[in-house]
Tab-separated table of C-alpha atoms and ligand atoms in Angstrom:
chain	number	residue	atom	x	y	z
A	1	UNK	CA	0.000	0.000	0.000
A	2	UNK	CA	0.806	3.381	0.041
A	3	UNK	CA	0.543	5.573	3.148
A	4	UNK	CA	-1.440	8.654	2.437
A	5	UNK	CA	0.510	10.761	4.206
A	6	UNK	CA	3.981	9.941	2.879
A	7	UNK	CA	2.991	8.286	-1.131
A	8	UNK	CA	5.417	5.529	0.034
A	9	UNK	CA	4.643	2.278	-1.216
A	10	UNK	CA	4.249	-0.024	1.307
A	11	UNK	CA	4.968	-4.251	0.738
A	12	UNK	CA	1.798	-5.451	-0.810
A	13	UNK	CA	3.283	-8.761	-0.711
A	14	UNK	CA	0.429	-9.642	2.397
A	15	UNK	CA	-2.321	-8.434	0.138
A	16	UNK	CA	-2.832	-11.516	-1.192
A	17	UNK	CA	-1.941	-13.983	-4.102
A	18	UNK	CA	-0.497	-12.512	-7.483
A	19	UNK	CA	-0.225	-15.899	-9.159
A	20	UNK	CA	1.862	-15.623	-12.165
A	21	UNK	CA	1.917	-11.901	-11.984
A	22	UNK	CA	5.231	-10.072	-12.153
A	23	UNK	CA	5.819	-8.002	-9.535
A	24	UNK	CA	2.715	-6.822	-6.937
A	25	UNK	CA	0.360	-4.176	-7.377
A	26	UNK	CA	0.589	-0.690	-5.674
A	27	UNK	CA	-2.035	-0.307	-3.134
A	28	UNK	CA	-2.797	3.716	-2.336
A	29	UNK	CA	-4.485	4.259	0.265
A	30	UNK	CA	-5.942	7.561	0.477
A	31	UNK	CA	-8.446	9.281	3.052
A	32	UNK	CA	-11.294	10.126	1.065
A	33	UNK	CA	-13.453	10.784	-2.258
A	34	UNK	CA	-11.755	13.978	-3.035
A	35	UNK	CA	-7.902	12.340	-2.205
A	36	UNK	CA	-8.238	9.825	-4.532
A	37	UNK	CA	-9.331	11.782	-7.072
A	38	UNK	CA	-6.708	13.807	-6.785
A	39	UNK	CA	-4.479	11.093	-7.022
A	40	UNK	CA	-5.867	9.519	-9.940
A	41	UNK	CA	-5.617	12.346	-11.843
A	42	UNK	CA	-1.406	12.321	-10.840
A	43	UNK	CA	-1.742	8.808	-12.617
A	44	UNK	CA	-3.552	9.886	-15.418
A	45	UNK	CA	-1.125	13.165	-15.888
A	46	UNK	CA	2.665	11.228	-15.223
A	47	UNK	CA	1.300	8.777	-18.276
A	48	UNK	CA	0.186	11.577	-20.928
A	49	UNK	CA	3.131	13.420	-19.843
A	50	UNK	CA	5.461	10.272	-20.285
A	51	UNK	CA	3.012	9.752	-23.715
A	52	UNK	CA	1.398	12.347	-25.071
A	53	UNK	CA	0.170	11.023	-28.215
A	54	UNK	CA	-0.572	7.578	-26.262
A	55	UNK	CA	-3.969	5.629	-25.792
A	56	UNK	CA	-5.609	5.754	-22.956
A	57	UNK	CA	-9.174	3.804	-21.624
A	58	UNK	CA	-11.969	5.967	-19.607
A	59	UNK	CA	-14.400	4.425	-17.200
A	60	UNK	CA	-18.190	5.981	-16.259
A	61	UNK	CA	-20.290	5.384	-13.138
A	62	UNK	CA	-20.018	7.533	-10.273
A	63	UNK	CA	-16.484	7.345	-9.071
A	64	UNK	CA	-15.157	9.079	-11.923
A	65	UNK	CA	-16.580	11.769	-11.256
A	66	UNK	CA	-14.215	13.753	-9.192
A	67	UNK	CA	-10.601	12.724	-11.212
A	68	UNK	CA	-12.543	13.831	-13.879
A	69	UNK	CA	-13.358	17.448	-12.526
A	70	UNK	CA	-9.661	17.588	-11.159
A	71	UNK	CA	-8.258	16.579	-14.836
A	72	UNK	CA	-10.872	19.460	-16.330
A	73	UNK	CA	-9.295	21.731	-13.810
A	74	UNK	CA	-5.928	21.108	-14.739
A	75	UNK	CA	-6.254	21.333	-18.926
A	76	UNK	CA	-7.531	24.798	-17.985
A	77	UNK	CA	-4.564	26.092	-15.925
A	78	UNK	CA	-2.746	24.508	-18.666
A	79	UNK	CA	-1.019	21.539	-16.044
A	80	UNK	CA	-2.449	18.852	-18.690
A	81	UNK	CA	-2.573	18.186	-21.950
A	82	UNK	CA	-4.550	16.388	-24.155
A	83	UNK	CA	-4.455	17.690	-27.179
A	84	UNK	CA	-2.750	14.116	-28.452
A	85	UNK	CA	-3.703	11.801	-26.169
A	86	UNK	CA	-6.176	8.656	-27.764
A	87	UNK	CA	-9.454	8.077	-25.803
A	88	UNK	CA	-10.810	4.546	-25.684
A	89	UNK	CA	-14.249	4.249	-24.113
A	90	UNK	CA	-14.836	1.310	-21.950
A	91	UNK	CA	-18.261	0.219	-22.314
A	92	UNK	CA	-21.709	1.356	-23.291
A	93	UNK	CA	-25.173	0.248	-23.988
A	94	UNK	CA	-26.101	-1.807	-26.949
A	95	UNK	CA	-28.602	0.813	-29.172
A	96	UNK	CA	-27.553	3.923	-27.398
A	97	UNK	CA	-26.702	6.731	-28.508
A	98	UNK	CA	-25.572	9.898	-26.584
A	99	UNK	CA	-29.085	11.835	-27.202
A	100	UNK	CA	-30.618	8.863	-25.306
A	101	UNK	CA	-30.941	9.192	-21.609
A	102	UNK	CA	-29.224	6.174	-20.554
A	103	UNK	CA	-25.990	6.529	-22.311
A	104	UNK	CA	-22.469	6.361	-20.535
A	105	UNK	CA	-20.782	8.083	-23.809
A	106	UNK	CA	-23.244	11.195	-22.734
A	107	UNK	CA	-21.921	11.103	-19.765
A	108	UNK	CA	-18.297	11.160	-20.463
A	109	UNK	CA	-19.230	13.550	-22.999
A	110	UNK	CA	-20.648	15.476	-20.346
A	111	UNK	CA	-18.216	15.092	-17.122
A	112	UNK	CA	-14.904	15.553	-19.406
A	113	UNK	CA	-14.700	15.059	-23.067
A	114	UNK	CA	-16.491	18.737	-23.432
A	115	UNK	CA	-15.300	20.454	-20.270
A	116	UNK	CA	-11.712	19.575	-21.253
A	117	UNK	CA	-12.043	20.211	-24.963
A	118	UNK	CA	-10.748	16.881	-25.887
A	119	UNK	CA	-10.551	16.690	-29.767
A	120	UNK	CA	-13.592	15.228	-31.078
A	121	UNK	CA	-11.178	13.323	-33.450
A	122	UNK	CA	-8.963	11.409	-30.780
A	123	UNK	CA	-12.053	9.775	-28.912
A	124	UNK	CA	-12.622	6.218	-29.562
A	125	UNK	CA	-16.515	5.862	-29.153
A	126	UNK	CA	-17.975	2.121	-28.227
A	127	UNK	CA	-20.005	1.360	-31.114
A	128	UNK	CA	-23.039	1.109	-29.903
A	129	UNK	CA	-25.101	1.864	-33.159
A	130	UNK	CA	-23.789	-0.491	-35.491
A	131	UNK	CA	-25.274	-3.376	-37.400
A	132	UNK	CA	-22.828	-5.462	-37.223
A	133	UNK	CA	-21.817	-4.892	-33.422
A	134	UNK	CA	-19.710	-8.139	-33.650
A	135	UNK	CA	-17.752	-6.839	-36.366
A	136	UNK	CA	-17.786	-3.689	-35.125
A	137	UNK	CA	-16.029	-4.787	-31.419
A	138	UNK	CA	-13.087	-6.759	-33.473
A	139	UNK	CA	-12.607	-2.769	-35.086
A	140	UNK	CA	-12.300	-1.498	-31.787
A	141	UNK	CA	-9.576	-3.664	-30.888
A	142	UNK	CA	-8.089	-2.967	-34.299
A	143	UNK	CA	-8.344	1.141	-33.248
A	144	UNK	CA	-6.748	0.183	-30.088
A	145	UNK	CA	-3.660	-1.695	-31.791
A	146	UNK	CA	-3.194	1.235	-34.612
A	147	UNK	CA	-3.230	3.721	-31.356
A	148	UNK	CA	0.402	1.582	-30.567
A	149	UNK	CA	-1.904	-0.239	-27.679
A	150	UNK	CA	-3.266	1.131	-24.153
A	151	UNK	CA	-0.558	3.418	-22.064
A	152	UNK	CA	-2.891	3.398	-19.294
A	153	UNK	CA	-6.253	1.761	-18.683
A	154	UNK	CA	-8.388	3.547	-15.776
A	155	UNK	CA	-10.827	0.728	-14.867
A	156	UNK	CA	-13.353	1.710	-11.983
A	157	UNK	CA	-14.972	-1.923	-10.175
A	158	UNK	CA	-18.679	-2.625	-9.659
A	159	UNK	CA	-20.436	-4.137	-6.634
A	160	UNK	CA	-20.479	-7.349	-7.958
A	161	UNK	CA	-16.481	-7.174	-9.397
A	162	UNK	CA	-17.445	-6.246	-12.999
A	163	UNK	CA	-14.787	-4.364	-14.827
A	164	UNK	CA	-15.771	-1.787	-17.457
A	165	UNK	CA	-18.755	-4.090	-18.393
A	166	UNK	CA	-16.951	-7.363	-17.977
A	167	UNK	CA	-19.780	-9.480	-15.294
A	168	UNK	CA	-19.277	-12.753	-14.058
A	169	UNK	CA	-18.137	-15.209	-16.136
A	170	UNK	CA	-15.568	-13.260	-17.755
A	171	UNK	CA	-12.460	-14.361	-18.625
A	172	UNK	CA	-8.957	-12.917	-18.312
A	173	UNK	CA	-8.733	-13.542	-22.292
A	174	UNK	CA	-12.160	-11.991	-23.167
A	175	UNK	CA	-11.821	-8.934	-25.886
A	176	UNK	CA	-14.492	-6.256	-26.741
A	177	UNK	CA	-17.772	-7.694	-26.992
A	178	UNK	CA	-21.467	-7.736	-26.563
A	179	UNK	CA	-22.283	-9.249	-23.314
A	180	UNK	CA	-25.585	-9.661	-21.334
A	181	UNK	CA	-25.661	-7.486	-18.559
A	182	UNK	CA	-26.585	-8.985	-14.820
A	183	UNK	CA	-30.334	-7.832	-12.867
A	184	UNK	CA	-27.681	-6.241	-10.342
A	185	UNK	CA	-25.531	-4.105	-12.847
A	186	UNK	CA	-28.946	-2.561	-14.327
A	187	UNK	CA	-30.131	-1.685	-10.919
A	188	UNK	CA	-26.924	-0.339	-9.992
A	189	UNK	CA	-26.959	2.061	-12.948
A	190	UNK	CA	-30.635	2.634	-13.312
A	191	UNK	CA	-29.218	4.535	-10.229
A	192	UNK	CA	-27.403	7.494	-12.262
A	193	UNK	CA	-30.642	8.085	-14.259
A	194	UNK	CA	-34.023	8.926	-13.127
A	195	UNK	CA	-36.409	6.403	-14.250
A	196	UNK	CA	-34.222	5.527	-17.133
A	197	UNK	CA	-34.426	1.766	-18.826
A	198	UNK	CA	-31.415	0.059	-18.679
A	199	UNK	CA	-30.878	-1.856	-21.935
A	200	UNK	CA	-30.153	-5.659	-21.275
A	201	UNK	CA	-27.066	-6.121	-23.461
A	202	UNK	CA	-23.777	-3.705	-23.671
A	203	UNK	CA	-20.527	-3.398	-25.556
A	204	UNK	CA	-17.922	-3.587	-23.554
A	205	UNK	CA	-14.014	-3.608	-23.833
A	206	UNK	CA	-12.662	-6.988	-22.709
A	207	UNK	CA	-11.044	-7.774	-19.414
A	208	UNK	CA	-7.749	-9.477	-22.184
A	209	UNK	CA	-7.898	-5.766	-23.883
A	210	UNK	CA	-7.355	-4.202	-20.489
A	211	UNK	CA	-4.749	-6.479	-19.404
A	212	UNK	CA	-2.664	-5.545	-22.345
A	213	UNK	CA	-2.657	-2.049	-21.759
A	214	UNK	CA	0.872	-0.915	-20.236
A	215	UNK	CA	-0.736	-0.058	-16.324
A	216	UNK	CA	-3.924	-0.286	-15.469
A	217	UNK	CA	-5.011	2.435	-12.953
A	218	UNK	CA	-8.044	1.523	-10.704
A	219	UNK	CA	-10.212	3.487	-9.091
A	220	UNK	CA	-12.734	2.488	-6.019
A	221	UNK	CA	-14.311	4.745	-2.985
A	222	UNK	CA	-16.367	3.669	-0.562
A	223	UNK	CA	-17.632	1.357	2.489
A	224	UNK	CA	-19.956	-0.446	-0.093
A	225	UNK	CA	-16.948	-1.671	-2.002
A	226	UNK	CA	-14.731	-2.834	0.715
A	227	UNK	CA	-15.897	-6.462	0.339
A	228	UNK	CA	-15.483	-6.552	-3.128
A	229	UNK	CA	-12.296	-5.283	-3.396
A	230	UNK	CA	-10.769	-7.501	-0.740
A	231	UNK	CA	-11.949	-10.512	-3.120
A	232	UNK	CA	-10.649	-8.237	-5.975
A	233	UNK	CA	-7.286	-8.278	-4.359
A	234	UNK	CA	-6.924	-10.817	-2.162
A	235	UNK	CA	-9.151	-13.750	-3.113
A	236	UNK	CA	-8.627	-16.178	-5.880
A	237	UNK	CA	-8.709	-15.418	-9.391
A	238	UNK	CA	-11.909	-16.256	-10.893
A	239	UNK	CA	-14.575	-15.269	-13.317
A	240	UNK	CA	-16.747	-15.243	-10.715
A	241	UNK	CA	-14.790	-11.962	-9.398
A	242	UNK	CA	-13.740	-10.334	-13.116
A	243	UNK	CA	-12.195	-7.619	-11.157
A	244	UNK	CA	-9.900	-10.381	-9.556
A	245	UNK	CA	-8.230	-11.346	-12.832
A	246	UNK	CA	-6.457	-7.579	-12.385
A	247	UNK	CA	-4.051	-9.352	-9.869
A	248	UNK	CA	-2.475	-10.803	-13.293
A	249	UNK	CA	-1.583	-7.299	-14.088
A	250	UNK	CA	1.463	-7.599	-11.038
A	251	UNK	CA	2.952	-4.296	-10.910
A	252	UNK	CA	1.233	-2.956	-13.798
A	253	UNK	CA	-1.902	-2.199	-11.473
A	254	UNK	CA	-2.036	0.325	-9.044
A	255	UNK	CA	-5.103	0.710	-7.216
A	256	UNK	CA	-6.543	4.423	-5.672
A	257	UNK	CA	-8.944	3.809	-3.055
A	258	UNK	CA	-10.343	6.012	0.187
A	259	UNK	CA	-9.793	4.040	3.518
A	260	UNK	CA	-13.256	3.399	3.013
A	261	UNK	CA	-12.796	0.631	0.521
A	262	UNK	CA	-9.971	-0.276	1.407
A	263	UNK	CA	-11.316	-1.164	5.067
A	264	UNK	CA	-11.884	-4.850	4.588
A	265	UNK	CA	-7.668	-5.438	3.822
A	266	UNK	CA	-5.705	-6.235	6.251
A	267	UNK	CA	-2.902	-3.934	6.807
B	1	GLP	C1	-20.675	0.573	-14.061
B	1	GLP	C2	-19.734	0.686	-15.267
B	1	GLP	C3	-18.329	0.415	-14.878
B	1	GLP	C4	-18.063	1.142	-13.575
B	1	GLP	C5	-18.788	0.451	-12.480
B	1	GLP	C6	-18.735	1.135	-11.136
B	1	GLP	O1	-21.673	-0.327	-14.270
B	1	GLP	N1	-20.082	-0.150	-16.354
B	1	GLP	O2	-17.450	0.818	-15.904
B	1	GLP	O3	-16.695	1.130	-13.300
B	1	GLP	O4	-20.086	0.108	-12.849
B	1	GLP	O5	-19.672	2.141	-11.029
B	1	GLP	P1	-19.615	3.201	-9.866
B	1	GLP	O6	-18.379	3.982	-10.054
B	1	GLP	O7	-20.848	4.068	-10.055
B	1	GLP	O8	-19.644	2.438	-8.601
């Protein structure tokens, strides 16, 4: 882990089993919301700085939120720039576009791609409109290889372990896809919109894709999560847990997360 105070990393050998990982993850360990979006957004900046014209992933929900205010803040005092940088969206509904109310691309739109003038022409929409949705996933992956591959993937994790959109059952080797979504994730997001119908399928980027990527930057808050990240962490790797297959990341992964959700690890 590292200690909030200091930004030493601390052993995360006792966090639990990296089978077959190199190296072990960096733990942070920060005291709240606002901390580790602060932090994330450090993450976010060192790798565009280190890469400007690199490829980066984005995640929605609610966590987001804040790193992505903090980033905003920081193109406008001119502390980051992303004139270059390639965004890859994670995951979206299947049929949605960003007029429609329950869209996660309107909502990245919303909370950074417009705030932080991001050139329309370096976003990587999911395509969500497409006839050929198959066809168009194995495109996406193509988009992501052309971009040189992911510099940095910034994953967020769902209550049940899902990353991006990847729900139980997924693989460590599973690419962009159309996938059936879970009862519990459209309840969890029917959250962010009032009365909004959350479609049954999605496109989402695989959980293989986001293992490729160079690091893979994680972002949780709160008590709600603390259970699922321990298994995340420090429980075996299984599709049962997609979140869990991270762990083969090693010391790619660093993980940003209040004490809050990081209360169920043992120091
Ligand atoms: C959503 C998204 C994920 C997100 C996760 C956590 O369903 N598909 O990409 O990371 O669930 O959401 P939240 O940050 O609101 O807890």
């Amino acid at each position: 882990m590292v200690d909030e105070g200091t930004g030493q990393a601390m052993d995360a050998e006792n966090q639990g089993s990296v089978v077959g990982a190199r190296g072990t993850p960096t733990l942070t360990v920060v005291r709240d919301y606002e901390a580790m979006s602060c932090r994330a957004a450090d993450v976010v900046v060192q790798a565009i700085q280190a890469h400007p014209d690199g490829a980066i992933t984005v995640p929605t929900g609610s966590t987001p939120s804040g790193m992505y205010q903090e980033l905003v803040d920081r193109i406008h005092r001119g502390d980051a720039d992303f004139s270059r940088v390639q965004i890859f969206c994670l995951d979206d509904y299947l049929g949605q576009t960003p007029e429609d109310e329950a869209s996660l691309t309107k909502l990245l739109i919303q909370e950074f791609l417009e705030p932080g003038d991001i050139p329309a022409e370096n976003v990587h929409f999911i395509p969500t409109t497409t006839a050929d949705p198959h066809a168009a996933a194995e495109q996406y992956e193509r988009e992501i290889v052309e971009a040189g591959g992911l510099e940095l993937a910034v994953v967020g994790l769902g209550p049940n372990g899902h990353i991006a959109f990847n729900e139980p059952g997924s693989g460590p080797d599973t690419r962009t896809r159309v996938i059936d979504l879970t009862q519990e994730s459209r309840d969890q997001n029917a959250a962010y919109y009032e009365g909004a119908e959350i479609p049954a399928q999605a496109i989402t980027m695989g959980l293989g894709t986001i293992l490729g990527a160079k690091r893979i930057l994680m972002i949780v808050s709160g008590q709600s999560k603390s259970e699922i990240v321990r298994e995340t962490l420090t429980g075996p790797m299984t599709s049962d847990v997609p979140g869990s297959w991270l762990q083969l990341a090693g010391a790619r992964l660093e993980v940003v997360m209040d004490k809050d959700a990081a209360s169920a690890l043992k120091e």
